[in-house]
mmCIF file of C-alpha atoms and ligand atoms in Angstrom:
data_model
loop_
_atom_site.group_PDB
_atom_site.id
_atom_site.type_symbol
_atom_site.label_atom_id
_atom_site.label_comp_id
_atom_site.label_asym_id
_atom_site.label_seq_id
_atom_site.Cartn_x
_atom_site.Cartn_y
_atom_site.Cartn_z
ATOM 1 C CA MET A 1147 1.973 15.858 -39.494
ATOM 2 C CA ARG A 1148 4.608 14.746 -41.953
ATOM 3 C CA SER A 1149 2.975 11.782 -43.636
ATOM 4 C CA ARG A 1150 0.023 9.499 -43.396
ATOM 5 C CA TYR A 1151 0.694 5.808 -43.332
ATOM 6 C CA VAL A 1152 -0.752 3.879 -46.229
ATOM 7 C CA ALA A 1153 0.344 0.242 -46.243
ATOM 8 C CA GLY A 1154 2.881 -0.331 -48.972
ATOM 9 C CA MET A 1155 2.770 3.244 -50.243
ATOM 10 C CA ALA A 1156 4.880 5.257 -47.817
ATOM 11 C CA SER A 1157 7.906 6.403 -49.743
ATOM 12 C CA PRO A 1158 10.589 6.352 -48.542
ATOM 13 C CA ASP A 1159 9.542 3.854 -45.882
ATOM 14 C CA PRO A 1160 10.012 5.578 -42.497
ATOM 15 C CA LEU A 1161 9.989 2.168 -40.836
ATOM 16 C CA ALA A 1162 12.917 0.911 -42.932
ATOM 17 C CA PRO A 1163 15.450 1.287 -40.066
ATOM 18 C CA LEU A 1164 13.345 -1.111 -37.986
ATOM 19 C CA ARG A 1165 12.546 -3.550 -40.767
ATOM 20 C CA SER A 1166 16.131 -3.791 -42.010
ATOM 21 C CA ARG A 1167 17.647 -4.776 -38.625
ATOM 22 C CA PRO A 1168 14.854 -6.125 -36.429
ATOM 23 C CA ASP A 1169 17.451 -7.822 -34.218
ATOM 24 C CA ARG A 1170 18.649 -4.292 -33.258
ATOM 25 C CA ALA A 1171 15.214 -2.676 -33.133
ATOM 26 C CA GLY A 1172 12.372 -2.225 -30.652
ATOM 27 C CA VAL A 1173 8.636 -1.839 -31.226
ATOM 28 C CA PHE A 1174 6.714 -0.110 -28.434
ATOM 29 C CA SER A 1175 3.138 1.052 -28.036
ATOM 30 C CA ASP A 1176 0.629 2.664 -25.747
ATOM 31 C CA PHE A 1177 -2.515 0.631 -24.969
ATOM 32 C CA ASP A 1178 -5.767 2.637 -24.576
ATOM 33 C CA GLY A 1179 -6.923 4.345 -27.744
ATOM 34 C CA THR A 1180 -3.915 2.889 -29.549
ATOM 35 C CA LEU A 1181 -4.371 -0.887 -29.335
ATOM 36 C CA SER A 1182 -7.899 -0.707 -27.895
ATOM 37 C CA ALA A 1183 -10.926 1.345 -28.804
ATOM 38 C CA ILE A 1184 -11.786 4.088 -26.303
ATOM 39 C CA VAL A 1185 -14.779 3.001 -24.233
ATOM 40 C CA MET A 1186 -17.000 4.957 -21.853
ATOM 41 C CA ASP A 1187 -16.227 2.628 -18.938
ATOM 42 C CA ALA A 1188 -12.459 2.282 -18.517
ATOM 43 C CA HIS A 1189 -12.902 -1.180 -17.043
ATOM 44 C CA GLU A 1190 -14.339 -2.506 -20.295
ATOM 45 C CA ALA A 1191 -11.363 -1.689 -22.527
ATOM 46 C CA GLU A 1192 -9.952 -4.644 -24.409
ATOM 47 C CA PRO A 1193 -7.289 -4.889 -27.087
ATOM 48 C CA LEU A 1194 -8.636 -5.143 -30.623
ATOM 49 C CA PRO A 1195 -8.918 -8.788 -31.667
ATOM 50 C CA GLY A 1196 -5.531 -9.827 -33.056
ATOM 51 C CA VAL A 1197 -3.433 -7.286 -31.132
ATOM 52 C CA ALA A 1198 -1.896 -9.744 -28.664
ATOM 53 C CA ASP A 1199 -1.025 -12.171 -31.456
ATOM 54 C CA ALA A 1200 0.397 -9.393 -33.630
ATOM 55 C CA LEU A 1201 2.664 -8.206 -30.802
ATOM 56 C CA GLY A 1202 3.561 -11.798 -29.903
ATOM 57 C CA ALA A 1203 4.566 -12.465 -33.504
ATOM 58 C CA LEU A 1204 6.978 -9.528 -33.356
ATOM 59 C CA VAL A 1205 8.608 -10.815 -30.135
ATOM 60 C CA GLY A 1206 10.518 -13.520 -31.967
ATOM 61 C CA ARG A 1207 11.868 -11.189 -34.644
ATOM 62 C CA TYR A 1208 12.513 -7.858 -32.947
ATOM 63 C CA ALA A 1209 15.034 -7.294 -30.170
ATOM 64 C CA ARG A 1210 12.338 -5.929 -27.876
ATOM 65 C CA VAL A 1211 8.564 -5.503 -28.051
ATOM 66 C CA GLY A 1212 6.720 -3.637 -25.338
ATOM 67 C CA VAL A 1213 3.575 -1.887 -24.214
ATOM 68 C CA VAL A 1214 3.895 1.236 -22.049
ATOM 69 C CA SER A 1215 0.591 2.246 -20.521
ATOM 70 C CA GLY A 1216 -1.166 4.184 -17.803
ATOM 71 C CA ARG A 1217 -3.015 0.959 -16.976
ATOM 72 C CA PRO A 1218 -2.051 -1.160 -13.992
ATOM 73 C CA ALA A 1219 0.477 -3.824 -14.949
ATOM 74 C CA ALA A 1220 -1.947 -6.564 -13.815
ATOM 75 C CA PHE A 1221 -4.434 -5.367 -16.452
ATOM 76 C CA LEU A 1222 -1.737 -5.523 -19.136
ATOM 77 C CA VAL A 1223 -0.641 -8.998 -18.031
ATOM 78 C CA ALA A 1224 -4.257 -10.211 -18.177
ATOM 79 C CA HIS A 1225 -4.598 -9.097 -21.795
ATOM 80 C CA LEU A 1226 -1.063 -9.379 -23.173
ATOM 81 C CA GLY A 1227 0.881 -11.619 -20.779
ATOM 82 C CA GLY A 1228 2.571 -14.924 -21.521
ATOM 83 C CA ARG A 1229 3.967 -13.817 -24.882
ATOM 84 C CA GLY A 1230 7.317 -12.285 -23.943
ATOM 85 C CA ILE A 1231 6.006 -8.741 -24.457
ATOM 86 C CA ALA A 1232 7.683 -6.241 -22.089
ATOM 87 C CA LEU A 1233 4.938 -4.505 -20.119
ATOM 88 C CA SER A 1234 5.212 -1.217 -18.239
ATOM 89 C CA GLY A 1235 2.196 -0.152 -16.196
ATOM 90 C CA LEU A 1236 1.011 3.015 -14.469
ATOM 91 C CA TYR A 1237 3.195 5.296 -16.607
ATOM 92 C CA GLY A 1238 6.344 3.404 -15.689
ATOM 93 C CA LEU A 1239 5.624 2.867 -11.984
ATOM 94 C CA GLU A 1240 5.160 -0.892 -12.464
ATOM 95 C CA HIS A 1241 7.452 -3.193 -14.424
ATOM 96 C CA VAL A 1242 6.627 -6.675 -15.660
ATOM 97 C CA GLY A 1243 9.420 -9.180 -16.135
ATOM 98 C CA PRO A 1244 9.569 -12.075 -18.591
ATOM 99 C CA ASP A 1245 7.791 -14.316 -16.042
ATOM 100 C CA ASP A 1246 4.879 -11.792 -15.897
ATOM 101 C CA ALA A 1247 5.796 -10.936 -12.271
ATOM 102 C CA ILE A 1248 5.055 -7.296 -11.365
ATOM 103 C CA ALA A 1249 7.789 -5.235 -9.687
ATOM 104 C CA VAL A 1250 7.454 -1.818 -8.003
ATOM 105 C CA ASP A 1251 10.264 0.352 -6.632
ATOM 106 C CA ASP A 1252 10.164 0.853 -2.836
ATOM 107 C CA GLU A 1253 10.213 4.632 -3.344
ATOM 108 C CA VAL A 1254 6.900 4.266 -5.217
ATOM 109 C CA GLU A 1255 5.307 1.569 -3.075
ATOM 110 C CA ARG A 1256 5.222 3.778 0.030
ATOM 111 C CA TRP A 1257 2.734 6.107 -1.716
ATOM 112 C CA ARG A 1258 0.087 3.365 -2.062
ATOM 113 C CA PRO A 1259 -1.854 4.308 1.130
ATOM 114 C CA VAL A 1260 -1.760 8.005 0.168
ATOM 115 C CA VAL A 1261 -3.311 7.144 -3.208
ATOM 116 C CA THR A 1262 -5.983 4.971 -1.596
ATOM 117 C CA ALA A 1263 -6.895 7.812 0.779
ATOM 118 C CA ALA A 1264 -7.173 10.238 -2.160
ATOM 119 C CA ALA A 1265 -9.516 7.843 -3.985
ATOM 120 C CA ASP A 1266 -11.633 7.526 -0.840
ATOM 121 C CA ARG A 1267 -11.834 11.330 -0.549
ATOM 122 C CA ALA A 1268 -12.837 11.649 -4.226
ATOM 123 C CA GLU A 1269 -15.848 9.442 -3.594
ATOM 124 C CA ALA A 1270 -16.594 11.147 -0.272
ATOM 125 C CA ASP A 1271 -16.535 14.480 -2.148
ATOM 126 C CA GLY A 1272 -19.256 13.218 -4.472
ATOM 127 C CA TRP A 1273 -17.358 11.872 -7.491
ATOM 128 C CA PRO A 1274 -19.274 8.845 -8.781
ATOM 129 C CA PRO A 1275 -17.394 5.612 -7.999
ATOM 130 C CA GLU A 1276 -17.429 4.583 -11.681
ATOM 131 C CA GLY A 1277 -15.540 7.797 -12.462
ATOM 132 C CA VAL A 1278 -12.859 7.129 -9.843
ATOM 133 C CA GLU A 1279 -10.497 4.547 -11.273
ATOM 134 C CA ARG A 1280 -8.453 2.983 -8.490
ATOM 135 C CA LYS A 1281 -5.196 1.690 -9.935
ATOM 136 C CA GLY A 1282 -3.372 0.908 -6.707
ATOM 137 C CA LEU A 1283 -0.431 3.282 -7.098
ATOM 138 C CA SER A 1284 -2.457 5.961 -8.856
ATOM 139 C CA VAL A 1285 -6.045 7.098 -9.107
ATOM 140 C CA THR A 1286 -7.744 8.546 -12.185
ATOM 141 C CA LEU A 1287 -10.696 10.918 -12.102
ATOM 142 C CA HIS A 1288 -12.676 10.469 -15.321
ATOM 143 C CA PHE A 1289 -15.176 12.938 -16.743
ATOM 144 C CA ARG A 1290 -15.788 11.156 -20.079
ATOM 145 C CA GLY A 1291 -19.258 12.047 -21.300
ATOM 146 C CA ARG A 1292 -19.402 14.948 -18.779
ATOM 147 C CA PRO A 1293 -17.192 17.654 -20.341
ATOM 148 C CA GLU A 1294 -18.764 20.265 -18.044
ATOM 149 C CA ARG A 1295 -16.977 18.547 -15.144
ATOM 150 C CA ASP A 1296 -13.476 19.135 -16.611
ATOM 151 C CA ALA A 1297 -12.771 22.297 -14.592
ATOM 152 C CA ALA A 1298 -14.129 20.808 -11.367
ATOM 153 C CA ALA A 1299 -12.102 17.608 -11.856
ATOM 154 C CA ARG A 1300 -8.957 19.614 -12.486
ATOM 155 C CA ALA A 1301 -9.552 21.832 -9.449
ATOM 156 C CA TRP A 1302 -10.202 18.797 -7.257
ATOM 157 C CA ALA A 1303 -7.054 17.032 -8.490
ATOM 158 C CA GLU A 1304 -4.912 20.134 -7.974
ATOM 159 C CA ALA A 1305 -6.248 20.677 -4.451
ATOM 160 C CA GLU A 1306 -5.615 17.019 -3.624
ATOM 161 C CA SER A 1307 -2.111 17.331 -5.069
ATOM 162 C CA ALA A 1308 -1.402 20.333 -2.832
ATOM 163 C CA ARG A 1309 -2.712 18.427 0.183
ATOM 164 C CA THR A 1310 -0.937 15.089 -0.360
ATOM 165 C CA GLY A 1311 2.141 15.730 -2.476
ATOM 166 C CA LEU A 1312 0.822 13.476 -5.238
ATOM 167 C CA LYS A 1313 1.342 14.908 -8.724
ATOM 168 C CA VAL A 1314 -1.365 15.583 -11.316
ATOM 169 C CA LEU A 1315 -1.233 14.212 -14.844
ATOM 170 C CA ALA A 1316 -3.746 15.462 -17.402
ATOM 171 C CA ALA A 1317 -4.902 12.749 -19.812
ATOM 172 C CA LYS A 1318 -7.768 12.166 -22.201
ATOM 173 C CA GLN A 1319 -10.926 13.376 -20.402
ATOM 174 C CA SER A 1320 -9.337 12.583 -17.057
ATOM 175 C CA TYR A 1321 -6.895 13.728 -14.401
ATOM 176 C CA GLU A 1322 -4.651 11.285 -12.610
ATOM 177 C CA LEU A 1323 -2.916 11.573 -9.232
ATOM 178 C CA GLN A 1324 0.405 9.759 -9.053
ATOM 179 C CA PRO A 1325 3.371 9.402 -6.687
ATOM 180 C CA PRO A 1326 5.737 12.373 -7.203
ATOM 181 C CA VAL A 1327 8.569 10.346 -8.686
ATOM 182 C CA ASP A 1328 10.383 10.793 -11.957
ATOM 183 C CA ALA A 1329 8.379 8.248 -13.934
ATOM 184 C CA ASP A 1330 6.362 8.689 -17.083
ATOM 185 C CA LYS A 1331 6.048 6.942 -20.416
ATOM 186 C CA GLY A 1332 9.343 8.561 -21.427
ATOM 187 C CA THR A 1333 11.389 7.096 -18.567
ATOM 188 C CA ALA A 1334 9.668 3.743 -19.086
ATOM 189 C CA LEU A 1335 10.400 3.747 -22.809
ATOM 190 C CA ALA A 1336 14.013 4.830 -22.273
ATOM 191 C CA ASP A 1337 14.530 1.876 -19.902
ATOM 192 C CA LEU A 1338 12.981 -0.624 -22.289
ATOM 193 C CA ALA A 1339 14.739 0.691 -25.393
ATOM 194 C CA ARG A 1340 18.231 1.058 -23.911
ATOM 195 C CA GLY A 1341 20.930 -0.065 -26.329
ATOM 196 C CA LEU A 1342 18.703 -0.431 -29.385
ATOM 197 C CA ASP A 1343 19.628 1.110 -32.751
ATOM 198 C CA ALA A 1344 16.076 1.730 -33.985
ATOM 199 C CA VAL A 1345 12.952 2.386 -31.934
ATOM 200 C CA CYS A 1346 9.331 3.195 -32.701
ATOM 201 C CA PHE A 1347 6.515 4.163 -30.344
ATOM 202 C CA VAL A 1348 2.802 4.323 -31.145
ATOM 203 C CA GLY A 1349 0.579 6.609 -29.065
ATOM 204 C CA ASP A 1350 -2.666 8.547 -29.157
ATOM 205 C CA ASP A 1351 -2.711 10.937 -26.217
ATOM 206 C CA LEU A 1352 -1.003 13.711 -24.250
ATOM 207 C CA GLY A 1353 0.475 11.120 -21.877
ATOM 208 C CA ASP A 1354 2.406 9.731 -24.836
ATOM 209 C CA LEU A 1355 4.300 12.963 -25.489
ATOM 210 C CA PRO A 1356 6.989 12.094 -22.882
ATOM 211 C CA ALA A 1357 7.598 8.916 -24.908
ATOM 212 C CA PHE A 1358 8.058 11.066 -28.013
ATOM 213 C CA ASP A 1359 10.456 13.246 -25.960
ATOM 214 C CA ALA A 1360 12.408 10.087 -25.067
ATOM 215 C CA LEU A 1361 12.581 9.194 -28.772
ATOM 216 C CA ASP A 1362 13.948 12.691 -29.458
ATOM 217 C CA ARG A 1363 16.739 12.057 -26.920
ATOM 218 C CA MET A 1364 17.486 8.631 -28.452
ATOM 219 C CA ALA A 1365 17.689 10.272 -31.886
ATOM 220 C CA ARG A 1366 20.237 12.782 -30.562
ATOM 221 C CA ASP A 1367 22.244 9.797 -29.305
ATOM 222 C CA GLY A 1368 22.249 8.322 -32.808
ATOM 223 C CA ALA A 1369 19.290 5.924 -32.829
ATOM 224 C CA ALA A 1370 16.793 5.829 -35.677
ATOM 225 C CA VAL A 1371 13.394 6.652 -34.204
ATOM 226 C CA VAL A 1372 9.839 6.698 -35.541
ATOM 227 C CA ARG A 1373 7.073 8.581 -33.715
ATOM 228 C CA ILE A 1374 3.696 7.142 -34.673
ATOM 229 C CA GLY A 1375 0.458 8.950 -33.828
ATOM 230 C CA VAL A 1376 -3.020 7.441 -33.789
ATOM 231 C CA ALA A 1377 -5.575 9.798 -35.315
ATOM 232 C CA SER A 1378 -9.041 10.063 -33.787
ATOM 233 C CA ALA A 1379 -11.616 12.740 -33.119
ATOM 234 C CA GLU A 1380 -9.945 13.266 -29.714
ATOM 235 C CA ALA A 1381 -6.307 13.084 -30.792
ATOM 236 C CA PRO A 1382 -4.313 16.058 -29.442
ATOM 237 C CA PRO A 1383 -3.046 18.203 -32.360
ATOM 238 C CA GLU A 1384 0.429 18.411 -30.782
ATOM 239 C CA LEU A 1385 0.803 14.624 -30.824
ATOM 240 C CA LEU A 1386 -0.156 14.410 -34.499
ATOM 241 C CA ARG A 1387 2.072 17.374 -35.370
ATOM 242 C CA ARG A 1388 5.058 15.601 -33.813
ATOM 243 C CA SER A 1389 4.297 12.244 -35.454
ATOM 244 C CA ASP A 1390 6.464 10.925 -38.286
ATOM 245 C CA LEU A 1391 3.608 8.628 -39.251
ATOM 246 C CA VAL A 1392 -0.092 8.905 -38.515
ATOM 247 C CA VAL A 1393 -2.371 5.870 -38.554
ATOM 248 C CA GLU A 1394 -6.155 5.935 -38.473
ATOM 249 C CA GLY A 1395 -7.414 4.674 -35.134
ATOM 250 C CA PRO A 1396 -6.476 1.457 -33.337
ATOM 251 C CA ALA A 1397 -7.268 -0.539 -36.493
ATOM 252 C CA GLY A 1398 -4.576 1.452 -38.284
ATOM 253 C CA ALA A 1399 -2.128 0.780 -35.445
ATOM 254 C CA LEU A 1400 -2.837 -2.955 -35.673
ATOM 255 C CA ASP A 1401 -2.283 -2.893 -39.455
ATOM 256 C CA LEU A 1402 1.034 -1.165 -38.855
ATOM 257 C CA LEU A 1403 2.159 -3.775 -36.303
ATOM 258 C CA ARG A 1404 1.228 -6.538 -38.734
ATOM 259 C CA SER A 1405 3.217 -4.811 -41.479
ATOM 260 C CA LEU A 1406 6.410 -4.957 -39.417
HETATM 261 MG MG1 MG B 453 -3.714 6.041 -25.019
#
């Protein structure tokens, strides 16, 4: 952890490369745990009040503003659509254009029935339906509030991966099965940020590390990058260690967006 963000007191301002040339800069963020409070039931997550407006206000000034999430794109459109915010869903498997239309590559689409069958088997194997999040092109097995089920969830996901060819992604108190394509928050961020001179990404979880990796590659190519971590009781130490700035919870992330 290099510094903690305190509005108006960071010195020198690590966000200066973005603020000085917003027309050449991009502002990107994760959703869950970053712009929304973590909730027990994944279906109940909502952005903090003011988040959509704060992002929308940046759209007019920055070259690109986007949210890159493990959520289905339709969920992101429902909460953040209609404002010109670039939205990438399911860890980059779904893309949302300026008209809020959702696009999926053919290579990914053909895995949809395999994912549905895996979700059906999870429930048939006794996982409670509320812990099996069906996202269309991926399925997430949640064990929030049941830490003793971590090992069983992992073992189930790995066995299902071996059976189907789907890949396993470990996330916060969950395991997700996804199509085995080269897509993660890093590839999604690299697509959205192509050509920009300065880029920041705000994240709170292990699934955000590929986005930090993408920022590392952009930095090697000469871009100014800012890795922003969201601190919480569950924040992975590696994410905070790699962060140039750390904000306190989603409220801190919202303050940061408003400060841009
Ligand atoms: Mg998150």
